[in-house]
């Protein structure tokens, strides 16, 4: 269709089609989004709600050093030590891969420095105040969950895609779509029940003659829950991308003498990159805003951003502080989405 | 991926099998223990359907289920109409603000639910407070959070998902078919009812089922906008599993799992059935069907991307 300037009548028809849905979405997403920015600058009211007096208290609370903060010069030193060792380990691994692929090592060094920087910032944030600690934890755990999901979903996507019969393919795909469609609450509860102290897993461990273990309310349980709930969101886009990838190019690379790892990193990964981007964005956004997983599997000991917001709007009744945290969280999400999606293949992602 | 297949096939197959075990083992455990006699613990003591019978007498669960279904039906009915209208505007018309409108429609898909939840809580309490002042309602008869606020929130994200799904099926319908109908004298309205809607019906139905499921399952947004009067099933189950350990929670989880699996299989079967019927009519040479693009021969559209 050639882009034509719509006539008056057409314009009216377009407006009529758009108005109900668009205004509804605006009312529920855009207007409250603006309101929450205003709320973050107001005074809290006891028992919930706000008093319409402007103050910057909520934002001051977020940026000020926590009362029980152990941030000090020593912390800075140990953060630098952590950053350095994380960067060194990552550099050895990544540069080794780059060498094997006969690539320039520069991107690998950049990636290693980024990993180290993240480790250092995480350490500093954990010592600064409760809010920065929870934000840093949420981001780092969601990144870990994203990497784990890629590691598990990619073999599965390749496996499904390499089936010959379309009936097998569809059956395997439906088996991924069922958890995708099943309620998040039910799936989180399933992990909670399985891992619980008197649960089935511990009974098996006991009947094998070992002591019962505490799985629930640990870091392990929360990470497992993040991966478990987000995994289908990675498998489906990766499968679509794998299916679209041009086999002839993979064959050609092999025939021209590329080693398996080279075929994988130099040909296959660039081909499935749109799927990797979509899957990673979906898994990250889902994980970083998870409420059910840290609540039901972390037991209040391993809170994430959503627990902070719930606490301020629920029990603590400090709505402006909750609003400020929500604004900060949205800002971070939008900025990171822009960096991941906005610059490259963003247009045809969805 | 034959080039990759010659590589670490066994490792890929093993990982794939383990991922399926990972997906289904916890759910299977919950289903199994919903039939377990013991009140607590993870030891199998014998088969019973006692917990399902108890569930049938649980008034809170029953009224929460009713609430959930009512909200999902109303939200879906509105969202299907609004979402289809949005997708028609986006796919069949070119206009200046299209890119911005698209982004607004994708907003509910990517916005973190928790932010939507708390900002809606702030929004609704402000609006309801103003309304109560305006209408002079006291504490006794004040307007509060309840089913209407939940429906308002659900309609927004359901509309967005319906628009996405219907747009995908509009892309498969050649606009030329609609133009032909209009050249032959059909009005815009007739064209929509006789040509466009029947062609995209599987997409609309799929969008409706997705919207129904999303509304039924939604926890986080509902948690903040429901208030005490409109407890939905996920909220009730969440409350129960935090309060007590009872196999009743396993039983209700099993039922929710079964229901969403049935909804999904139903949605896929409808899509598969429609595309197979259209394929048959196409082969038989039905001229109306010939005019439409060749339907997908397989039930899941993603498998069509293979090129020979």
XYZ file of C-alpha atoms in Angstrom:
658
model
C 0.000 0.000 0.000
C 1.387 3.349 -0.994
C 1.179 5.881 1.816
C -1.608 8.227 0.872
C -2.857 11.195 2.795
C -6.179 10.149 4.304
C -9.262 12.091 3.319
C -11.502 13.792 5.827
C -13.868 10.793 5.943
C -11.069 8.308 6.329
C -9.582 10.371 9.102
C -12.865 10.288 10.961
C -13.074 6.495 10.522
C -9.531 6.021 11.849
C -10.302 8.208 14.831
C -13.484 6.248 15.534
C -11.590 2.938 15.405
C -8.757 4.140 17.618
C -10.529 6.215 20.254
C -12.088 3.604 22.587
C -9.091 1.269 22.894
C -6.456 3.960 22.870
C -8.179 6.141 25.434
C -8.732 3.116 27.691
C -5.034 2.182 27.561
C -4.097 5.827 28.147
C -6.430 6.027 31.136
C -4.973 2.897 32.745
C -1.304 3.202 31.805
C -0.345 6.770 30.901
C -2.440 8.894 33.297
C -1.580 6.866 36.452
C 2.046 6.840 35.282
C 2.053 10.649 35.334
C 0.176 10.724 38.628
C 2.773 8.533 40.321
C 5.482 11.076 39.462
C 3.428 13.741 41.249
C 2.763 11.409 44.197
C 6.491 10.881 44.685
C 6.753 14.582 45.596
C 3.928 14.663 48.150
C 3.682 14.060 51.909
C 2.619 10.606 53.159
C -0.683 10.239 55.004
C -1.013 7.849 57.904
C -2.988 4.762 56.879
C -2.310 5.194 53.168
C -2.769 7.950 50.650
C -1.121 11.356 50.434
C -1.404 14.869 51.772
C -1.120 17.455 48.994
C 1.955 19.225 50.324
C 5.033 19.132 48.156
C 8.261 17.797 49.608
C 11.348 15.984 48.373
C 11.493 13.644 51.378
C 10.840 10.437 49.433
C 13.666 11.081 46.989
C 16.009 12.148 49.812
C 15.262 8.872 51.569
C 16.244 6.885 48.483
C 19.558 8.677 47.875
C 20.659 9.029 51.498
C 22.942 6.535 53.167
C 21.025 3.887 55.112
C 20.895 3.961 58.892
C 22.482 0.548 59.193
C 24.736 1.154 56.222
C 28.200 -0.342 56.434
C 29.430 1.620 53.406
C 32.932 2.944 54.112
C 36.361 3.256 52.555
C 36.813 -0.432 53.271
C 33.690 -1.203 51.250
C 35.088 0.741 48.327
C 38.271 -1.303 48.505
C 36.477 -4.637 48.650
C 34.184 -3.519 45.800
C 37.252 -2.746 43.714
C 38.672 -6.149 44.612
C 35.410 -7.876 43.593
C 35.181 -5.890 40.373
C 38.774 -6.734 39.529
C 38.461 -10.459 40.160
C 35.106 -10.751 38.340
C 36.550 -8.860 35.366
C 39.671 -11.043 35.368
C 37.708 -14.322 35.393
C 35.339 -13.085 32.680
C 38.271 -11.790 30.609
C 40.102 -15.139 30.686
C 36.968 -17.008 29.549
C 35.831 -14.522 26.900
C 39.286 -13.861 25.454
C 39.850 -17.621 25.200
C 36.661 -17.942 23.142
C 37.611 -14.929 20.997
C 41.077 -16.404 20.340
C 39.566 -19.732 19.393
C 37.291 -17.971 16.920
C 40.301 -15.932 15.691
C 38.477 -12.731 16.563
C 39.772 -9.471 17.920
C 39.778 -9.689 21.707
C 38.462 -6.144 22.156
C 34.717 -6.917 22.468
C 35.582 -9.693 24.927
C 37.602 -7.252 27.053
C 34.746 -4.729 26.975
C 32.287 -7.420 28.070
C 34.638 -8.554 30.858
C 35.001 -4.987 32.146
C 31.205 -4.655 32.109
C 30.838 -7.839 34.182
C 33.466 -6.593 36.637
C 31.842 -3.161 36.851
C 28.472 -4.748 37.579
C 29.996 -6.866 40.351
C 31.618 -3.780 41.912
C 28.510 -1.600 41.679
C 26.433 -4.437 43.118
C 28.772 -4.698 46.088
C 28.679 -0.949 46.726
C 24.899 -0.780 46.320
C 24.430 -3.670 48.759
C 26.280 -1.714 51.452
C 24.753 1.720 50.744
C 21.102 1.483 51.756
C 18.258 -0.985 51.649
C 16.768 0.398 48.415
C 19.957 0.359 46.384
C 20.668 -3.129 47.738
C 17.298 -4.490 46.594
C 17.517 -2.745 43.209
C 21.009 -4.125 42.572
C 19.974 -7.614 43.684
C 16.919 -7.584 41.410
C 18.945 -6.492 38.392
C 21.793 -8.960 38.970
C 19.497 -11.922 39.661
C 17.363 -11.103 36.620
C 20.496 -10.974 34.461
C 21.570 -14.352 35.869
C 18.091 -15.749 35.192
C 18.253 -14.407 31.623
C 21.609 -16.104 31.002
C 20.356 -19.361 32.524
C 17.213 -19.201 30.372
C 19.294 -18.730 27.214
C 21.441 -21.708 28.205
C 18.424 -23.961 28.723
C 16.178 -22.625 25.957
C 18.671 -22.635 23.098
C 19.290 -26.416 23.089
C 15.548 -26.962 23.406
C 14.791 -24.602 20.490
C 17.398 -26.307 18.304
C 16.080 -29.728 19.339
C 12.463 -28.894 18.458
C 13.509 -27.191 15.241
C 15.531 -30.201 14.074
C 12.599 -32.635 14.344
C 11.541 -33.815 10.889
C 7.863 -34.542 11.449
C 5.682 -31.485 11.905
C 3.428 -33.460 14.278
C 6.343 -34.074 16.659
C 7.336 -30.431 16.356
C 3.868 -29.190 17.196
C 3.510 -31.610 20.102
C 6.838 -30.454 21.542
C 5.828 -26.815 21.041
C 2.464 -27.287 22.744
C 4.365 -28.829 25.659
C 6.217 -25.503 25.980
C 3.055 -23.443 25.508
C 1.193 -25.172 28.352
C 3.517 -23.800 31.058
C 3.507 -20.482 29.130
C -0.280 -20.318 29.574
C -0.473 -21.717 33.082
C -1.000 -19.235 35.879
C 2.198 -17.815 37.354
C 0.779 -18.382 40.836
C 0.227 -22.107 40.242
C 3.711 -22.579 38.827
C 5.373 -20.672 41.679
C 3.325 -22.668 44.178
C 4.443 -25.907 42.490
C 8.094 -25.010 43.145
C 7.276 -23.923 46.699
C 5.451 -27.166 47.458
C 8.163 -29.356 45.928
C 10.984 -27.608 47.807
C 9.218 -27.155 51.149
C 10.835 -28.458 54.339
C 8.479 -31.418 54.690
C 7.854 -31.601 50.956
C 8.356 -34.405 48.433
C 11.989 -33.543 47.631
C 13.007 -33.609 51.283
C 11.168 -36.901 51.766
C 13.184 -38.462 48.970
C 16.387 -37.060 50.483
C 15.434 -38.442 53.890
C 14.493 -41.866 52.601
C 17.902 -42.053 50.936
C 19.404 -41.652 54.399
C 20.465 -38.008 54.267
C 19.407 -35.104 56.475
C 16.583 -32.807 55.411
C 17.804 -29.683 53.667
C 16.437 -26.146 53.749
C 15.718 -25.230 50.124
C 12.904 -22.756 50.590
C 13.559 -19.090 51.430
C 17.082 -19.278 50.043
C 18.764 -17.436 47.221
C 18.790 -20.716 45.300
C 14.994 -21.068 45.531
C 14.381 -17.522 44.253
C 16.773 -17.937 41.316
C 15.279 -21.320 40.471
C 11.806 -19.767 40.585
C 12.843 -16.888 38.314
C 14.228 -19.308 35.731
C 11.271 -21.685 36.036
C 8.626 -19.017 35.529
C 10.414 -17.139 32.723
C 11.810 -20.035 30.682
C 8.871 -20.465 28.256
C 9.194 -16.769 27.356
C 12.706 -17.519 26.082
C 11.953 -20.812 24.321
C 9.193 -19.516 22.051
C 11.065 -16.549 20.454
C 14.269 -18.562 20.196
C 12.393 -21.377 18.480
C 10.809 -18.936 16.007
C 14.252 -17.453 15.246
C 15.909 -20.873 14.875
C 13.193 -21.984 12.507
C 13.726 -18.858 10.393
C 17.524 -19.190 10.341
C 18.850 -20.103 6.953
C 20.233 -23.657 7.032
C 22.143 -23.124 3.803
C 24.368 -20.572 5.507
C 25.190 -22.999 8.306
C 26.027 -25.711 5.770
C 28.143 -23.283 3.784
C 30.105 -22.266 6.864
C 30.779 -25.929 7.659
C 31.746 -26.767 4.113
C 34.171 -23.851 4.051
C 35.939 -25.363 7.030
C 34.524 -23.520 10.031
C 34.839 -25.379 13.297
C 31.593 -26.185 15.177
C 32.074 -23.364 17.707
C 32.790 -20.951 14.849
C 29.631 -22.022 13.038
C 27.754 -21.488 16.276
C 29.122 -18.064 17.260
C 29.818 -16.545 13.837
C 26.859 -17.806 11.823
C 24.128 -19.262 14.020
C 24.083 -16.633 16.800
C 23.918 -13.642 14.401
C 21.094 -15.404 12.532
C 18.978 -15.911 15.654
C 19.859 -12.556 17.186
C 16.359 -10.992 16.895
C 14.932 -13.953 18.810
C 17.666 -13.685 21.427
C 16.874 -9.990 21.896
C 13.121 -10.501 22.223
C 13.526 -13.451 24.586
C 16.084 -11.678 26.764
C 13.980 -8.522 27.036
C 10.895 -10.530 27.963
C 12.698 -12.683 30.538
C 14.529 -9.727 32.065
C 11.489 -7.459 32.357
C 9.387 -10.308 33.754
C 12.050 -11.340 36.297
C 13.078 -7.890 37.491
C 9.472 -7.051 38.379
C 8.612 -10.453 39.884
C 6.455 -10.323 42.979
C 5.236 -13.890 43.471
C 8.625 -15.605 43.200
C 10.512 -13.590 45.857
C 7.414 -13.560 48.099
C 6.593 -17.271 47.964
C 10.110 -18.689 47.490
C 12.210 -16.053 49.262
C 10.004 -15.736 52.319
C 10.737 -12.025 52.819
C 14.453 -12.693 53.182
C 15.375 -12.147 49.558
C 13.151 -9.265 48.557
C 13.079 -7.799 45.079
C 11.853 -4.440 43.761
C 8.188 -5.494 43.718
C 8.356 -6.349 47.432
C 9.703 -2.865 48.168
C 6.775 -1.280 46.316
C 4.262 -3.597 47.993
C 5.737 -2.818 51.413
C 5.504 0.959 50.954
C 1.959 0.872 49.545
C 0.767 -1.873 51.890
C 2.230 -2.171 55.361
C 4.443 0.932 55.685
C 1.817 3.266 54.167
C 4.433 5.576 52.717
C 2.881 6.085 49.289
C 5.228 8.881 48.155
C 8.259 6.687 48.873
C 6.624 3.782 47.035
C 5.799 6.128 44.142
C 9.382 7.397 43.993
C 10.677 3.813 43.914
C 8.200 2.981 41.136
C 9.333 6.015 39.117
C 12.988 5.085 39.567
C 12.259 1.488 38.575
C 10.347 2.525 35.438
C 13.139 4.905 34.524
C 15.779 2.180 34.821
C 13.612 -0.243 32.812
C 13.002 2.285 30.027
C 16.677 3.274 29.797
C 17.914 -0.327 29.681
C 15.234 -1.257 27.139
C 16.381 1.657 25.007
C 19.961 0.467 25.125
C 19.101 -3.140 24.309
C 16.241 -2.700 21.863
C 16.098 0.911 20.771
C 19.397 0.970 18.945
C 19.203 -2.196 16.896
C 16.476 -4.362 15.419
C 13.855 -2.654 17.592
C 11.316 -1.926 14.907
C 10.440 -5.483 13.892
C 10.739 -7.048 17.313
C 7.123 -7.473 18.229
C 19.707 -27.419 11.916
C 21.495 -30.214 10.189
C 24.828 -28.418 10.302
C 24.537 -28.154 14.045
C 22.918 -31.523 14.418
C 26.072 -33.312 13.428
C 27.702 -31.638 16.390
C 26.703 -32.267 19.970
C 23.364 -33.966 19.195
C 23.324 -36.050 22.347
C 23.976 -33.039 24.592
C 21.193 -31.061 22.893
C 18.743 -33.943 23.205
C 19.600 -34.520 26.866
C 19.241 -30.839 27.736
C 15.911 -30.684 25.903
C 14.626 -33.729 27.809
C 15.781 -32.262 31.124
C 14.061 -28.947 30.376
C 10.775 -30.784 29.807
C 11.262 -32.652 33.097
C 11.971 -29.296 34.769
C 8.781 -27.819 33.272
C 6.479 -30.642 34.304
C 7.920 -32.310 37.405
C 6.827 -29.635 39.941
C 3.358 -29.425 38.394
C 3.094 -33.221 38.353
C 4.069 -33.330 42.037
C 1.296 -30.854 42.890
C -1.278 -32.837 40.895
C -0.192 -36.108 42.527
C -0.307 -34.751 46.063
C -3.747 -33.242 45.520
C -4.906 -36.891 45.684
C -2.837 -37.708 48.775
C -4.554 -38.702 52.017
C -2.092 -37.080 54.430
C -3.015 -33.602 55.515
C 0.576 -32.338 55.636
C 3.939 -33.338 54.341
C 5.301 -34.802 51.175
C 4.890 -38.487 51.975
C 2.434 -40.499 49.896
C -0.025 -42.236 52.180
C -2.905 -43.233 49.935
C -5.366 -42.072 47.294
C -8.303 -39.825 48.094
C -10.542 -37.280 46.408
C -11.386 -35.832 49.803
C -9.663 -32.483 49.092
C -11.712 -31.918 45.971
C -14.885 -32.611 47.943
C -13.752 -30.130 50.590
C -13.105 -27.621 47.826
C -16.703 -27.945 46.644
C -17.816 -26.821 50.109
C -15.342 -23.965 50.338
C -17.508 -20.870 50.014
C -14.563 -18.464 49.728
C -13.024 -20.365 46.824
C -16.399 -20.648 45.136
C -17.227 -16.958 45.366
C -13.672 -16.028 44.285
C -13.996 -18.317 41.243
C -17.315 -16.724 40.371
C -15.763 -13.261 40.708
C -12.853 -14.243 38.475
C -15.077 -15.661 35.750
C -17.423 -12.684 35.849
C -14.520 -10.217 35.585
C -12.837 -12.217 32.820
C -16.057 -12.441 30.765
C -16.847 -8.726 31.009
C -13.228 -7.640 30.420
C -12.876 -9.988 27.439
C -16.155 -8.881 25.869
C -15.027 -5.234 25.925
C -11.408 -5.980 25.008
C -12.317 -8.081 21.960
C -14.298 -5.195 20.429
C -11.763 -2.475 21.265
C -8.743 -4.621 20.371
C -10.179 -5.625 17.001
C -10.972 -1.986 16.224
C -7.419 -0.972 17.107
C -5.929 -3.683 14.923
C -8.147 -2.676 11.984
C -6.991 0.928 12.288
C -3.351 -0.081 12.563
C -3.343 -2.617 9.746
C -5.757 -1.166 7.190
C -4.968 2.524 7.406
C -1.934 4.716 7.043
C -1.789 7.774 9.244
C 0.776 10.068 10.694
C 0.674 9.064 14.359
C 0.637 5.325 13.605
C 4.046 4.654 15.103
C 3.098 6.430 18.343
C -0.227 4.572 18.510
C 1.597 1.268 18.015
C 3.915 2.034 20.890
C 0.981 2.947 23.115
C -0.665 -0.376 22.260
C 2.510 -2.287 23.128
C 2.780 -0.449 26.451
C 0.721 -2.974 28.469
C 2.818 -5.799 27.003
C 6.143 -4.472 28.296
C 5.192 -2.296 31.295
C 6.176 -4.001 34.585
C 2.934 -5.195 36.194
C 3.970 -4.071 39.652
C 4.327 -0.435 38.516
C 0.944 -0.588 36.797
C -0.548 -2.057 39.956
C 0.684 0.581 42.390
C 0.087 3.512 40.046
C -3.484 2.313 39.414
C -3.996 2.043 43.168
C -2.892 5.673 43.516
C -5.054 6.717 40.563
C -8.206 4.914 41.674
C -7.954 6.098 45.262
C -7.611 9.686 44.056
C -10.538 9.414 41.635
C -12.769 7.537 44.085
C -11.924 10.035 46.840
C -12.907 12.961 44.597
C -16.089 11.185 43.481
C -17.096 10.467 47.082
C -16.594 14.115 47.999
C -18.532 15.228 44.952
C -21.456 12.892 45.612
C -21.337 13.602 49.335
C -20.949 9.949 50.258
C -19.810 9.098 53.785
C -17.852 6.077 54.997
C -20.960 3.895 54.960
C -21.869 4.221 51.292
C -18.533 5.360 49.824
C -17.434 4.115 46.401
C -14.530 1.698 46.925
C -12.151 -0.484 44.990
C -14.032 -3.504 43.710
C -15.061 -5.447 40.631
C -15.468 -2.334 38.414
C -11.910 -1.159 39.111
C -10.573 -4.661 38.385
C -12.497 -4.757 35.109
C -11.169 -1.327 34.100
C -7.589 -2.499 34.694
C -8.058 -5.860 32.939
C -9.710 -4.339 29.855
C -6.564 -2.261 29.217
C -4.053 -5.099 28.948
C -6.556 -7.502 27.380
C -7.259 -4.926 24.629
C -3.554 -4.702 23.852
C -3.130 -8.482 23.563
C -6.272 -8.876 21.434
C -4.972 -6.123 19.121
C -1.657 -7.970 18.735
C -3.255 -11.349 17.968
C -5.906 -9.989 15.581
C -3.325 -7.899 13.746
C -1.341 -11.036 13.014
C -4.372 -12.623 11.337
C -5.232 -9.402 9.466
C -1.797 -9.581 7.862
C -2.835 -12.894 6.280
C -5.900 -11.318 4.658
C -5.218 -9.571 1.374
C -6.810 -6.067 1.421
C -7.578 -6.575 -2.284
C -10.390 -8.972 -1.300
C -12.079 -6.210 0.668
C -11.564 -3.767 -2.197
C -13.180 -6.201 -4.637
C -16.221 -6.511 -2.375
C -16.549 -2.724 -2.292
C -16.084 -2.418 -6.045
C -18.960 -4.862 -6.411
C -21.156 -2.513 -4.425
C -20.847 -3.660 -0.831
C -20.753 -0.909 1.758
C -17.829 -0.626 4.189
C -20.077 -2.041 6.877
C -21.244 -5.012 4.770
C -17.666 -5.688 3.719
C -16.611 -5.841 7.333
C -19.388 -8.215 8.413
C -19.354 -10.462 5.310
C -15.689 -10.516 4.328
C -13.273 -9.167 6.941
C -14.776 -10.561 10.144
C -15.322 -14.141 8.895
C -11.741 -14.218 7.616
C -10.164 -13.021 10.841
C -12.600 -14.900 13.105
C -9.983 -17.482 14.251
C -7.681 -14.639 15.248
C -10.474 -12.846 17.098
C -11.404 -16.060 18.892
C -7.766 -16.758 19.724
C -7.429 -13.227 21.059
C -10.569 -13.677 23.137
C -9.270 -16.911 24.683
C -5.894 -15.308 25.409
C -7.622 -12.305 26.961
C -9.880 -14.559 29.064
C -6.869 -16.535 30.340
C -4.827 -13.413 31.079
C -7.679 -11.887 33.032
C -8.371 -15.114 34.932
C -4.698 -15.595 35.864
C -3.707 -12.022 36.577
C -2.346 -11.644 40.059
C -0.156 -8.578 40.549
C -2.347 -5.818 39.060
C -5.504 -7.349 40.538
C -3.820 -7.593 43.953
C -3.598 -3.807 44.113
C -6.905 -2.760 42.525
C -9.305 -5.421 43.840
C -9.910 -4.142 47.353
C -11.541 -6.438 49.897
C -14.805 -6.714 47.994
C -13.619 -8.318 44.770
C -11.298 -11.172 45.744
C -10.480 -13.157 42.620
C -9.362 -16.786 42.547
C -5.588 -16.135 42.344
C -5.825 -13.638 45.247
C -7.825 -16.101 47.354
C -5.418 -18.963 46.606
C -2.419 -16.745 47.407
C -3.997 -15.823 50.737
C -4.759 -19.453 51.594
C -1.331 -20.773 50.732
C 0.300 -18.129 52.862
C -2.042 -18.819 55.801
C -2.192 -22.588 55.860
C -0.657 -25.704 54.393
C -3.590 -27.659 53.069
C -3.882 -30.135 50.199
C -6.897 -28.074 49.165
C -4.434 -25.609 47.635
C -2.955 -28.495 45.623
C -6.448 -29.453 44.487
C -7.388 -25.944 43.377
C -3.999 -25.536 41.645
C -4.609 -28.784 39.778
C -7.981 -27.498 38.616
C -6.520 -24.154 37.481
C -3.770 -25.998 35.599
C -6.312 -28.309 33.935
C -8.540 -25.380 32.981
C -5.764 -23.350 31.354
C -4.463 -26.408 29.486
C -7.972 -27.048 28.161
C -8.318 -23.394 27.088
C -4.991 -23.539 25.255
C -5.735 -26.850 23.519
C -9.164 -25.470 22.571
C -7.626 -22.339 21.079
C -5.093 -24.372 19.076
C -7.747 -26.826 17.883
C -9.944 -23.976 16.639
C -7.040 -22.499 14.698
C -6.032 -25.875 13.262
C -9.623 -26.730 12.339
C -10.184 -23.432 10.557
C -7.011 -23.576 8.534
C -7.666 -27.198 7.524
C -11.247 -26.389 6.458
C -10.066 -23.414 4.432
C -7.384 -25.540 2.810
C -10.017 -28.089 1.736
C -12.274 -25.383 0.310
C -9.310 -23.870 -1.465
C -8.437 -27.171 -3.111
C -12.063 -27.746 -4.076
C -11.930 -24.482 -5.966
C -14.451 -22.446 -4.012
C -13.958 -19.032 -5.692
C -14.480 -17.031 -2.507
C -11.809 -19.100 -0.824
C -9.492 -18.843 -3.827
C -9.537 -15.104 -3.424
C -8.078 -15.370 0.038
C -4.419 -16.200 0.464
C -3.556 -19.861 0.835
C -4.195 -20.824 4.438
C -1.515 -22.286 6.642
C -1.657 -26.053 6.459
C -0.320 -26.606 9.978
C -1.875 -25.615 13.267
C 0.957 -23.516 14.631
C 1.925 -20.576 12.508
C 5.533 -20.508 13.617
C 6.203 -23.812 11.881
C 5.388 -22.287 8.523
C 8.561 -20.322 8.279
C 10.565 -23.197 6.832
C 11.450 -22.429 3.267
C 12.290 -25.101 0.763
